Short mmCIF file of C-alpha atoms and ligand atoms in Angstrom, two decimals:
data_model
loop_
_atom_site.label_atom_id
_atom_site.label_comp_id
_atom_site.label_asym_id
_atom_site.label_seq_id
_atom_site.Cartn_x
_atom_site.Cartn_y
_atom_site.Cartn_z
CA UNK K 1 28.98 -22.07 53.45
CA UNK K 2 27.56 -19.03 53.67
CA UNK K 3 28.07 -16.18 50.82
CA UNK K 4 27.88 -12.07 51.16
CA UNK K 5 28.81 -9.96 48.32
CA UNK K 6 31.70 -7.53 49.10
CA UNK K 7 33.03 -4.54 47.52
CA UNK K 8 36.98 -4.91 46.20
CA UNK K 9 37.41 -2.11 48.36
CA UNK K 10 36.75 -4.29 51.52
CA UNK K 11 39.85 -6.08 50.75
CA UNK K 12 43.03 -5.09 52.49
CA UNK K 13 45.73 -7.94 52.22
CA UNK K 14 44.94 -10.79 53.97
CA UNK K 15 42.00 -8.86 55.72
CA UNK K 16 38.45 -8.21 54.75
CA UNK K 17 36.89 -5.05 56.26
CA UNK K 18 33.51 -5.75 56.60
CA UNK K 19 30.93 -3.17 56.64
CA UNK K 20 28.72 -3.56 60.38
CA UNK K 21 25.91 -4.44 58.69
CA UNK K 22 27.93 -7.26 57.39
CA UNK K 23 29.29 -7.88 61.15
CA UNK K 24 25.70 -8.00 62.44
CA UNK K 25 24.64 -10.62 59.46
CA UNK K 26 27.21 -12.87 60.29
CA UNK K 27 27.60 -12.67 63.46
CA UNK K 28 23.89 -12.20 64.85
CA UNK K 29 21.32 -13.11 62.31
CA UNK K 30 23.38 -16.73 61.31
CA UNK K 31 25.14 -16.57 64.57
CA UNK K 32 28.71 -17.47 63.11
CA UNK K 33 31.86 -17.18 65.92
CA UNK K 34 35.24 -16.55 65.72
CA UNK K 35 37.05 -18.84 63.62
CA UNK K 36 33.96 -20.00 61.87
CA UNK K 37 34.01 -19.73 57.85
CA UNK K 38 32.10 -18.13 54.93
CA UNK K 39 32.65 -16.90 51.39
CA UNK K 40 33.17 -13.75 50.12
CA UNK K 41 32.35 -12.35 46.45
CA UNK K 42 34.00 -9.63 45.32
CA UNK K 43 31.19 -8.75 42.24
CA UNK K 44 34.57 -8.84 39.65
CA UNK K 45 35.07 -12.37 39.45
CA UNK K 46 37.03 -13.58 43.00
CA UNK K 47 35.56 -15.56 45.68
CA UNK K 48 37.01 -15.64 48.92
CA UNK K 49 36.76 -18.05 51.80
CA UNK K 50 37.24 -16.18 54.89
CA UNK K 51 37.22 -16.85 58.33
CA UNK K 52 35.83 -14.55 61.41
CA UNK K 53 38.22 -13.24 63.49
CA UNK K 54 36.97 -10.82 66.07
CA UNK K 55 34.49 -8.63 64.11
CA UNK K 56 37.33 -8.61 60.85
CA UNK K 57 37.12 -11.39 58.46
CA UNK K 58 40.62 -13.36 57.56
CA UNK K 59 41.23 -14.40 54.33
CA UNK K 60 41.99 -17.84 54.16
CA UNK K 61 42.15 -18.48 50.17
CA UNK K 62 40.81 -17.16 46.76
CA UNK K 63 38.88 -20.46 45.64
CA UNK K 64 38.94 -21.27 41.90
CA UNK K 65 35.50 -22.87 41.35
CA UNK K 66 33.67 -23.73 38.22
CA UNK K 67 32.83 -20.36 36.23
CA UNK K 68 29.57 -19.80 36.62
CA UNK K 69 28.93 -16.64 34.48
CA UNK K 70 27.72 -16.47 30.80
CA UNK K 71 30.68 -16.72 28.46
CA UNK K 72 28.68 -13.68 26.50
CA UNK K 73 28.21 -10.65 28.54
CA UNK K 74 24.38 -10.18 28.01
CA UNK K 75 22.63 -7.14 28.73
CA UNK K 76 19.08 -6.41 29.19
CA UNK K 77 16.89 -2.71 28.51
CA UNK K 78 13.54 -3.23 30.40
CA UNK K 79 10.54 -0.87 29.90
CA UNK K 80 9.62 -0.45 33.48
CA UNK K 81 6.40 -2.30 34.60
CA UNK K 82 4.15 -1.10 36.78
CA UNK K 83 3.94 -1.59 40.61
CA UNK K 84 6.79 -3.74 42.28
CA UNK K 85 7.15 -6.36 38.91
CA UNK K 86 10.91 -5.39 38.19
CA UNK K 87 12.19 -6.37 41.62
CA UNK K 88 11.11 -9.90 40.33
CA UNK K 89 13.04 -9.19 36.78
CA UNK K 90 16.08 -8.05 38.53
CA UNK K 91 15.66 -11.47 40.96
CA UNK K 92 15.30 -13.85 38.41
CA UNK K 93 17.47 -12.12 35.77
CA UNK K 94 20.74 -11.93 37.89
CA UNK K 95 20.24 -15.34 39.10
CA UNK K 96 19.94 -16.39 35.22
CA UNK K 97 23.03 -14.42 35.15
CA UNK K 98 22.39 -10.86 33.17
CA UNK K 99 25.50 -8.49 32.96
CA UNK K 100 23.21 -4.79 32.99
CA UNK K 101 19.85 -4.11 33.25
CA UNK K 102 18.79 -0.62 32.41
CA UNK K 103 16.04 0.10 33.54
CA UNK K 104 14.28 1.98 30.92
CA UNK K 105 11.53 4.96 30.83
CA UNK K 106 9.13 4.14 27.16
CA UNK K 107 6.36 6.72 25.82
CA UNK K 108 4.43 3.57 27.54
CA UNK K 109 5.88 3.23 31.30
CA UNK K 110 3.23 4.28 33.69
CA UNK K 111 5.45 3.92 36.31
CA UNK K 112 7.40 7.27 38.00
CA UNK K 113 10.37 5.31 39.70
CA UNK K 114 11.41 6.50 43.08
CA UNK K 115 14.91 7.47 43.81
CA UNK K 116 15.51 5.25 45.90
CA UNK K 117 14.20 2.11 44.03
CA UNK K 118 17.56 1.81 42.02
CA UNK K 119 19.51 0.78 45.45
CA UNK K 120 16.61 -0.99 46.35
CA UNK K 121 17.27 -3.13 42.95
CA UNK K 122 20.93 -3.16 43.92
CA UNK K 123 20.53 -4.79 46.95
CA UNK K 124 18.17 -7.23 44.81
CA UNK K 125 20.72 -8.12 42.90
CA UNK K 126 23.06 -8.38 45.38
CA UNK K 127 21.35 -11.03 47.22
CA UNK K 128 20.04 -12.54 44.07
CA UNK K 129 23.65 -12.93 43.28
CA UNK K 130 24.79 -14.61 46.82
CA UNK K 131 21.76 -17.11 46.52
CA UNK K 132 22.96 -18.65 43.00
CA UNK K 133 26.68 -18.40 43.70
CA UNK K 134 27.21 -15.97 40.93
CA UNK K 135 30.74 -14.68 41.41
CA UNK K 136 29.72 -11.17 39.72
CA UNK K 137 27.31 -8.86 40.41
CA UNK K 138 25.26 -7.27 37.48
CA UNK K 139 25.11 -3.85 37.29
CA UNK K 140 21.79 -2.09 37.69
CA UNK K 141 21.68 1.42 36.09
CA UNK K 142 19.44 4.56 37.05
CA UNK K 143 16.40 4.91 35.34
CA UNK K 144 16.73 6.69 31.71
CA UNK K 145 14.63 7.87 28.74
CA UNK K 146 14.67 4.75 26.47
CA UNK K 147 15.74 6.86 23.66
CA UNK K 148 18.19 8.01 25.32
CA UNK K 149 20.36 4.52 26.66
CA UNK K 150 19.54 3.17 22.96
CA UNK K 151 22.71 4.69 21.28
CA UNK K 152 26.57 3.56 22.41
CA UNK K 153 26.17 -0.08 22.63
CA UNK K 154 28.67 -2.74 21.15
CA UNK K 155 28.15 -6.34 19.80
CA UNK K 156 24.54 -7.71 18.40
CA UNK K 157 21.43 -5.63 19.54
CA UNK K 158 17.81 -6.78 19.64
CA UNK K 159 14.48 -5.87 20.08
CA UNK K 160 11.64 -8.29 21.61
CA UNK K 161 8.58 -7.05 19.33
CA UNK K 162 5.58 -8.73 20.41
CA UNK K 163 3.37 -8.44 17.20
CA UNK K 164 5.66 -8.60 14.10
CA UNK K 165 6.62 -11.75 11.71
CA UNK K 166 10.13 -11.30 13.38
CA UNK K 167 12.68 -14.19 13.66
CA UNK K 168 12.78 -16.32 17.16
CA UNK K 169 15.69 -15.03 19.17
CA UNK K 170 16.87 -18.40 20.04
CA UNK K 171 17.77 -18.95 16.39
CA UNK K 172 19.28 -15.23 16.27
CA UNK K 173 21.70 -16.56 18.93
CA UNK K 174 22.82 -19.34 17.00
CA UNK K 175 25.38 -16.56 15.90
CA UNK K 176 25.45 -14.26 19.24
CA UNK K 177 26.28 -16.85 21.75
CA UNK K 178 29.98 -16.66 21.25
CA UNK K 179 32.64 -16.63 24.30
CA UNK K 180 33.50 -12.43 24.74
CA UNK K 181 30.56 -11.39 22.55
CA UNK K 182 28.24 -9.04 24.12
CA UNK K 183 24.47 -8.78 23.39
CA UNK K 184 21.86 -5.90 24.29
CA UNK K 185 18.47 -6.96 24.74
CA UNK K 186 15.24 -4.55 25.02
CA UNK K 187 11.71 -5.55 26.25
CA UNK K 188 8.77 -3.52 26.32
CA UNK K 189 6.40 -2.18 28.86
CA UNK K 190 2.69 -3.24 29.34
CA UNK K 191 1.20 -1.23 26.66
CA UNK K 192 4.24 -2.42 24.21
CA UNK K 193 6.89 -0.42 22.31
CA UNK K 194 5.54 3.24 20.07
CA UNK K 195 6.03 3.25 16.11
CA UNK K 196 8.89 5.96 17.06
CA UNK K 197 10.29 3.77 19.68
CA UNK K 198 10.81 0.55 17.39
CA UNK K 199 11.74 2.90 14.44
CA UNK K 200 14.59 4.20 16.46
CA UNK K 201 15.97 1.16 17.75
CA UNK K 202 16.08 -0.39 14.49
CA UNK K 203 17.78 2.79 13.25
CA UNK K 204 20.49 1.88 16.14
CA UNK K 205 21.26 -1.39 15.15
CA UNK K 206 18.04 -3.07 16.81
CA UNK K 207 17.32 -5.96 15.09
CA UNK K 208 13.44 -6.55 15.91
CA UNK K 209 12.81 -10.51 17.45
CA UNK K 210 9.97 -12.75 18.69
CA UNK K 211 9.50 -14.73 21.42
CA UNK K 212 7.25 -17.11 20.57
CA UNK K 213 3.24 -17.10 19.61
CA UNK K 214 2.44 -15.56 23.21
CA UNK K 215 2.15 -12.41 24.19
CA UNK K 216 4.43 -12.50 27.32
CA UNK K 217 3.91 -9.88 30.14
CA UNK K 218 6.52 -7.11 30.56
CA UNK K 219 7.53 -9.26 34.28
CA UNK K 220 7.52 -12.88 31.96
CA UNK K 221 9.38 -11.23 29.03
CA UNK K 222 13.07 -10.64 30.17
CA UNK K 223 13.30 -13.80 31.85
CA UNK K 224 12.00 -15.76 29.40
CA UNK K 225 15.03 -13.98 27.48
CA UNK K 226 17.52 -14.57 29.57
CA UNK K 227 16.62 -18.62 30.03
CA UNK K 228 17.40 -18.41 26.10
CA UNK K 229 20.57 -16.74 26.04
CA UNK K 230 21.65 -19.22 28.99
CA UNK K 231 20.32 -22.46 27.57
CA UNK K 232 22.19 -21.49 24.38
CA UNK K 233 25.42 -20.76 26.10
CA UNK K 234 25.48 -23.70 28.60
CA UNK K 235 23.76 -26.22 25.67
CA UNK K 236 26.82 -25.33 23.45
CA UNK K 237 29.77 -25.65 26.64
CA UNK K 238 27.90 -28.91 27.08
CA UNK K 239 28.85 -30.27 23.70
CA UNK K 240 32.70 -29.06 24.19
N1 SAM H 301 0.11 -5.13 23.92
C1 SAM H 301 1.53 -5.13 23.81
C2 SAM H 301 1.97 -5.19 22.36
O1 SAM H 301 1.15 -5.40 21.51
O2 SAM H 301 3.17 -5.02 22.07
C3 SAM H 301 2.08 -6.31 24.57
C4 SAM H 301 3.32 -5.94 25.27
S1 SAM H 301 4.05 -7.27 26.17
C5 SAM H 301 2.93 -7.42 27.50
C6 SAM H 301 5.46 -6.49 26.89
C7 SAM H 301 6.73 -6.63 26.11
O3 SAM H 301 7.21 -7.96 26.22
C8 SAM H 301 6.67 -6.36 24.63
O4 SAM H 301 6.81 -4.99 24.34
C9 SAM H 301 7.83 -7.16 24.09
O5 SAM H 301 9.04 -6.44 24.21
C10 SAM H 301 7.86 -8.36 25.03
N2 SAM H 301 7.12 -9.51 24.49
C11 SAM H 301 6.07 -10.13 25.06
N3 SAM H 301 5.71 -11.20 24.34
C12 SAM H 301 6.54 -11.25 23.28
C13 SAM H 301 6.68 -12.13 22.18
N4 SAM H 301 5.89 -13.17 22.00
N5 SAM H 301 7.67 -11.88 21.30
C14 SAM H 301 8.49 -10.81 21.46
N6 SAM H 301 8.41 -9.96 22.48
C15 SAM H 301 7.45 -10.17 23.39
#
Protein backbone atom coordinates (compact mmCIF):
# COMPACT_ATOMS: atom_id res chain seq x y z
CA UNK A 1 0.00 0.00 0.00
CA UNK A 2 0.83 3.22 -0.58
CA UNK A 3 2.15 5.69 2.35
CA UNK A 4 1.90 9.80 2.63
CA UNK A 5 2.93 11.49 5.71
CA UNK A 6 0.12 13.58 7.32
CA UNK A 7 -0.01 16.19 9.83
CA UNK A 8 -2.16 15.18 13.27
CA UNK A 9 -4.00 18.09 12.33
CA UNK A 10 -5.43 16.33 9.18
CA UNK A 11 -7.24 14.08 11.43
CA UNK A 12 -10.82 14.79 12.27
CA UNK A 13 -12.60 11.60 13.73
CA UNK A 14 -13.00 9.05 11.45
CA UNK A 15 -11.96 11.52 8.57
CA UNK A 16 -8.65 12.53 7.17
CA UNK A 17 -8.56 16.01 5.54
CA UNK A 18 -6.16 15.80 3.04
CA UNK A 19 -4.32 18.69 1.80
CA UNK A 20 -5.02 18.96 -2.51
CA UNK A 21 -1.75 18.30 -3.14
CA UNK A 22 -2.34 15.13 -1.31
CA UNK A 23 -5.77 14.69 -3.42
CA UNK A 24 -3.85 15.17 -6.68
CA UNK A 25 -1.02 12.45 -5.49
CA UNK A 26 -3.42 9.96 -4.86
CA UNK A 27 -5.77 10.41 -6.99
CA UNK A 28 -3.84 11.50 -10.32
CA UNK A 29 -0.21 10.70 -10.14
CA UNK A 30 -1.00 6.76 -8.66
CA UNK A 31 -4.44 6.99 -10.00
CA UNK A 32 -6.19 5.49 -6.78
CA UNK A 33 -10.42 5.62 -6.88
CA UNK A 34 -12.90 5.77 -4.51
CA UNK A 35 -12.84 3.08 -2.13
CA UNK A 36 -9.31 2.18 -2.94
CA UNK A 37 -6.77 2.06 0.20
CA UNK A 38 -3.49 3.62 1.47
CA UNK A 39 -1.69 4.42 4.70
CA UNK A 40 -1.40 7.34 6.48
CA UNK A 41 1.52 8.49 8.98
CA UNK A 42 0.87 10.84 11.31
CA UNK A 43 4.97 11.79 12.01
CA UNK A 44 4.06 11.00 16.10
CA UNK A 45 3.95 7.44 16.01
CA UNK A 46 0.21 6.32 14.36
CA UNK A 47 -0.30 4.81 11.08
CA UNK A 48 -3.49 4.85 9.53
CA UNK A 49 -5.05 2.77 6.80
CA UNK A 50 -7.48 4.85 5.05
CA UNK A 51 -9.65 4.52 2.32
CA UNK A 52 -10.67 7.27 -0.54
CA UNK A 53 -13.89 8.43 -0.41
CA UNK A 54 -14.69 11.24 -2.78
CA UNK A 55 -11.62 13.54 -2.50
CA UNK A 56 -11.70 12.87 1.77
CA UNK A 57 -9.88 9.93 3.01
CA UNK A 58 -11.90 7.44 5.59
CA UNK A 59 -10.25 6.02 8.27
CA UNK A 60 -10.57 2.51 8.33
CA UNK A 61 -8.10 1.48 11.36
CA UNK A 62 -4.94 2.64 13.32
CA UNK A 63 -2.61 -0.46 12.43
CA UNK A 64 -0.22 -1.63 15.18
CA UNK A 65 2.83 -2.80 13.18
CA UNK A 66 6.28 -3.71 14.27
CA UNK A 67 8.07 -0.46 15.78
CA UNK A 68 10.28 0.57 13.52
CA UNK A 69 12.02 3.57 15.24
CA UNK A 70 15.30 3.55 17.31
CA UNK A 71 14.55 2.69 20.91
CA UNK A 72 17.21 5.77 21.62
CA UNK A 73 16.13 9.01 20.25
CA UNK A 74 19.39 9.94 18.31
CA UNK A 75 20.13 13.24 17.15
CA UNK A 76 22.52 14.48 14.67
CA UNK A 77 24.48 18.36 14.39
CA UNK A 78 25.86 18.46 10.76
CA UNK A 79 28.37 21.14 9.63
CA UNK A 80 26.75 22.03 6.39
CA UNK A 81 28.57 20.73 3.21
CA UNK A 82 28.83 22.42 0.33
CA UNK A 83 26.56 22.33 -2.79
CA UNK A 84 23.40 19.98 -2.60
CA UNK A 85 25.40 17.04 -0.23
CA UNK A 86 22.94 17.42 2.84
CA UNK A 87 19.80 16.61 0.89
CA UNK A 88 21.60 13.15 0.63
CA UNK A 89 22.38 13.26 4.65
CA UNK A 90 18.88 14.15 5.42
CA UNK A 91 17.78 11.05 2.77
CA UNK A 92 19.80 8.51 4.11
CA UNK A 93 19.77 9.68 7.75
CA UNK A 94 15.89 9.63 8.23
CA UNK A 95 15.64 6.45 6.46
CA UNK A 96 18.41 5.08 9.05
CA UNK A 97 16.00 6.62 11.37
CA UNK A 98 17.62 10.03 13.03
CA UNK A 99 15.28 11.92 15.52
CA UNK A 100 16.85 15.88 14.64
CA UNK A 101 19.23 17.03 12.43
CA UNK A 102 20.44 20.53 12.96
CA UNK A 103 21.78 21.72 10.48
CA UNK A 104 24.73 23.56 11.66
CA UNK A 105 26.77 26.85 10.45
CA UNK A 106 31.00 26.02 11.60
CA UNK A 107 33.87 28.81 11.28
CA UNK A 108 34.37 26.12 8.26
CA UNK A 109 30.86 25.94 6.27
CA UNK A 110 31.31 27.56 2.95
CA UNK A 111 27.94 27.16 2.30
CA UNK A 112 25.22 30.36 2.77
CA UNK A 113 21.94 28.19 3.04
CA UNK A 114 18.92 29.55 1.33
CA UNK A 115 15.73 30.11 3.12
CA UNK A 116 14.02 28.04 1.56
CA UNK A 117 16.36 24.94 1.67
CA UNK A 118 15.10 24.01 5.26
CA UNK A 119 11.44 23.05 3.72
CA UNK A 120 13.15 21.77 0.93
CA UNK A 121 14.92 19.26 3.59
CA UNK A 122 11.50 18.82 5.16
CA UNK A 123 9.93 17.56 2.34
CA UNK A 124 13.20 15.27 2.10
CA UNK A 125 12.53 13.87 5.01
CA UNK A 126 9.15 13.54 4.56
CA UNK A 127 9.39 11.32 1.67
CA UNK A 128 12.48 9.71 2.99
CA UNK A 129 10.24 8.77 5.81
CA UNK A 130 7.17 7.29 3.58
CA UNK A 131 9.78 5.20 1.50
CA UNK A 132 11.18 3.19 4.69
CA UNK A 133 7.87 3.01 6.54
CA UNK A 134 9.16 5.08 9.36
CA UNK A 135 6.09 5.92 11.43
CA UNK A 136 7.82 9.36 12.63
CA UNK A 137 9.12 12.02 10.94
CA UNK A 138 12.50 13.59 12.13
CA UNK A 139 12.60 16.96 12.72
CA UNK A 140 14.81 19.19 10.60
CA UNK A 141 15.77 22.51 12.31
CA UNK A 142 16.74 25.99 10.65
CA UNK A 143 20.15 26.59 10.10
CA UNK A 144 22.15 27.95 13.34
CA UNK A 145 25.63 29.11 14.46
CA UNK A 146 27.18 25.82 15.72
CA UNK A 147 28.09 27.49 18.87
CA UNK A 148 25.09 28.45 19.33
CA UNK A 149 22.72 24.85 19.13
CA UNK A 150 25.78 23.28 21.21
CA UNK A 151 24.37 24.19 24.73
CA UNK A 152 20.74 22.67 26.12
CA UNK A 153 21.06 19.15 25.13
CA UNK A 154 20.21 16.06 27.40
CA UNK A 155 21.62 12.44 27.53
CA UNK A 156 25.34 11.44 26.11
CA UNK A 157 26.90 14.02 23.61
CA UNK A 158 29.66 13.38 21.07
CA UNK A 159 31.88 14.76 18.78
CA UNK A 160 33.17 12.90 15.44
CA UNK A 161 36.92 14.31 15.44
CA UNK A 162 38.59 13.15 12.46
CA UNK A 163 42.33 13.43 13.55
CA UNK A 164 42.58 12.68 17.33
CA UNK A 165 43.51 9.21 19.26
CA UNK A 166 39.73 9.35 20.27
CA UNK A 167 37.73 6.19 21.20
CA UNK A 168 35.49 4.40 18.28
CA UNK A 169 31.92 5.48 18.79
CA UNK A 170 30.59 2.08 18.34
CA UNK A 171 32.28 1.06 21.59
CA UNK A 172 31.05 4.52 23.23
CA UNK A 173 27.54 3.14 22.51
CA UNK A 174 28.04 0.07 24.25
CA UNK A 175 26.68 2.37 27.13
CA UNK A 176 24.38 4.94 25.00
CA UNK A 177 22.23 2.51 23.21
CA UNK A 178 19.72 2.16 25.95
CA UNK A 179 15.72 2.12 25.32
CA UNK A 180 14.61 6.19 26.19
CA UNK A 181 18.22 7.41 26.17
CA UNK A 182 18.89 10.18 23.88
CA UNK A 183 22.23 10.87 22.10
CA UNK A 184 23.53 14.14 20.23
CA UNK A 185 25.87 13.60 17.58
CA UNK A 186 28.07 16.43 15.71
CA UNK A 187 30.02 16.03 12.39
CA UNK A 188 32.14 18.43 10.81
CA UNK A 189 32.26 20.30 7.59
CA UNK A 190 34.83 19.80 4.72
CA UNK A 191 37.61 21.73 6.14
CA UNK A 192 36.91 19.92 9.73
CA UNK A 193 36.03 21.36 13.16
CA UNK A 194 38.34 24.94 14.59
CA UNK A 195 40.52 24.51 17.91
CA UNK A 196 37.60 26.89 19.42
CA UNK A 197 34.94 24.79 17.97
CA UNK A 198 36.15 21.32 19.52
CA UNK A 199 37.24 23.24 22.72
CA UNK A 200 33.71 24.33 23.19
CA UNK A 201 31.94 21.27 22.59
CA UNK A 202 34.02 19.42 24.91
CA UNK A 203 33.39 22.22 27.42
CA UNK A 204 29.49 21.23 26.79
CA UNK A 205 29.68 17.81 27.51
CA UNK A 206 31.14 16.73 23.95
CA UNK A 207 32.92 13.82 24.35
CA UNK A 208 35.39 13.83 21.18
CA UNK A 209 35.04 10.16 18.99
CA UNK A 210 36.51 8.44 15.90
CA UNK A 211 35.19 6.81 13.22
CA UNK A 212 37.56 4.68 12.07
CA UNK A 213 41.24 5.13 10.27
CA UNK A 214 39.48 7.10 7.28
CA UNK A 215 38.94 10.34 6.85
CA UNK A 216 35.18 10.25 5.89
CA UNK A 217 33.66 13.16 3.84
CA UNK A 218 31.28 15.59 5.60
CA UNK A 219 28.20 13.68 3.07
CA UNK A 220 29.85 9.89 4.25
CA UNK A 221 30.25 10.99 7.92
CA UNK A 222 26.67 11.20 9.47
CA UNK A 223 25.54 8.21 7.84
CA UNK A 224 28.20 6.21 8.56
CA UNK A 225 27.04 7.38 12.22
CA UNK A 226 23.81 6.67 12.11
CA UNK A 227 24.38 2.84 10.55
CA UNK A 228 26.29 2.56 14.06
CA UNK A 229 23.84 3.79 16.37
CA UNK A 230 21.22 1.47 14.42
CA UNK A 231 23.28 -1.68 14.14
CA UNK A 232 23.87 -1.27 17.90
CA UNK A 233 20.26 -0.81 18.75
CA UNK A 234 18.73 -3.49 16.42
CA UNK A 235 22.03 -6.03 17.17
CA UNK A 236 21.08 -5.77 20.92
CA UNK A 237 16.79 -6.17 20.30
CA UNK A 238 18.07 -9.10 18.28
CA UNK A 239 19.57 -10.89 21.23
CA UNK A 240 16.27 -10.16 23.47
N1 LIG B 1 40.37 17.77 6.92
C1 LIG B 1 39.35 17.56 7.90
C2 LIG B 1 39.95 17.32 9.27
O1 LIG B 1 41.13 17.13 9.36
O2 LIG B 1 39.22 17.30 10.27
C3 LIG B 1 38.48 16.40 7.48
C4 LIG B 1 37.07 16.67 7.79
S1 LIG B 1 36.00 15.34 7.35
C5 LIG B 1 36.01 15.47 5.61
C6 LIG B 1 34.43 15.99 7.82
C7 LIG B 1 33.96 15.62 9.19
O3 LIG B 1 33.58 14.24 9.20
C8 LIG B 1 34.94 15.75 10.32
O4 LIG B 1 34.97 17.06 10.85
C9 LIG B 1 34.44 14.75 11.34
O5 LIG B 1 33.40 15.31 12.12
C10 LIG B 1 33.86 13.65 10.45
N2 LIG B 1 34.82 12.57 10.21
C11 LIG B 1 35.28 12.14 9.02
N3 LIG B 1 36.07 11.08 9.17
C12 LIG B 1 36.12 10.81 10.49
C13 LIG B 1 36.75 9.82 11.28
N4 LIG B 1 37.52 8.89 10.75
N5 LIG B 1 36.55 9.86 12.61
C14 LIG B 1 35.78 10.81 13.18
N6 LIG B 1 35.15 11.76 12.48
C15 LIG B 1 35.30 11.76 11.16
Amino acid sequence: LQRIAIQPSQLDDDRVLLTPSQVHYLTRVLRLQSGDRFQAIDGSGNLYLVEIENDRGRKIELITTSDPELPVQTRLICALPKGNGFDDVVRACTELGVSEIYPAISDRTLLQPSPNKCMRWRKIAEEAAEQSERTLLPNIHQPQAFLEILGGFEGDRYICGARGEYPHLWDCLERSVEVGKEITIAIGPEGGWTERELDRAIQAGFEPVSLGKRILRAITAPIAVMSLVAAHCEADKTKD
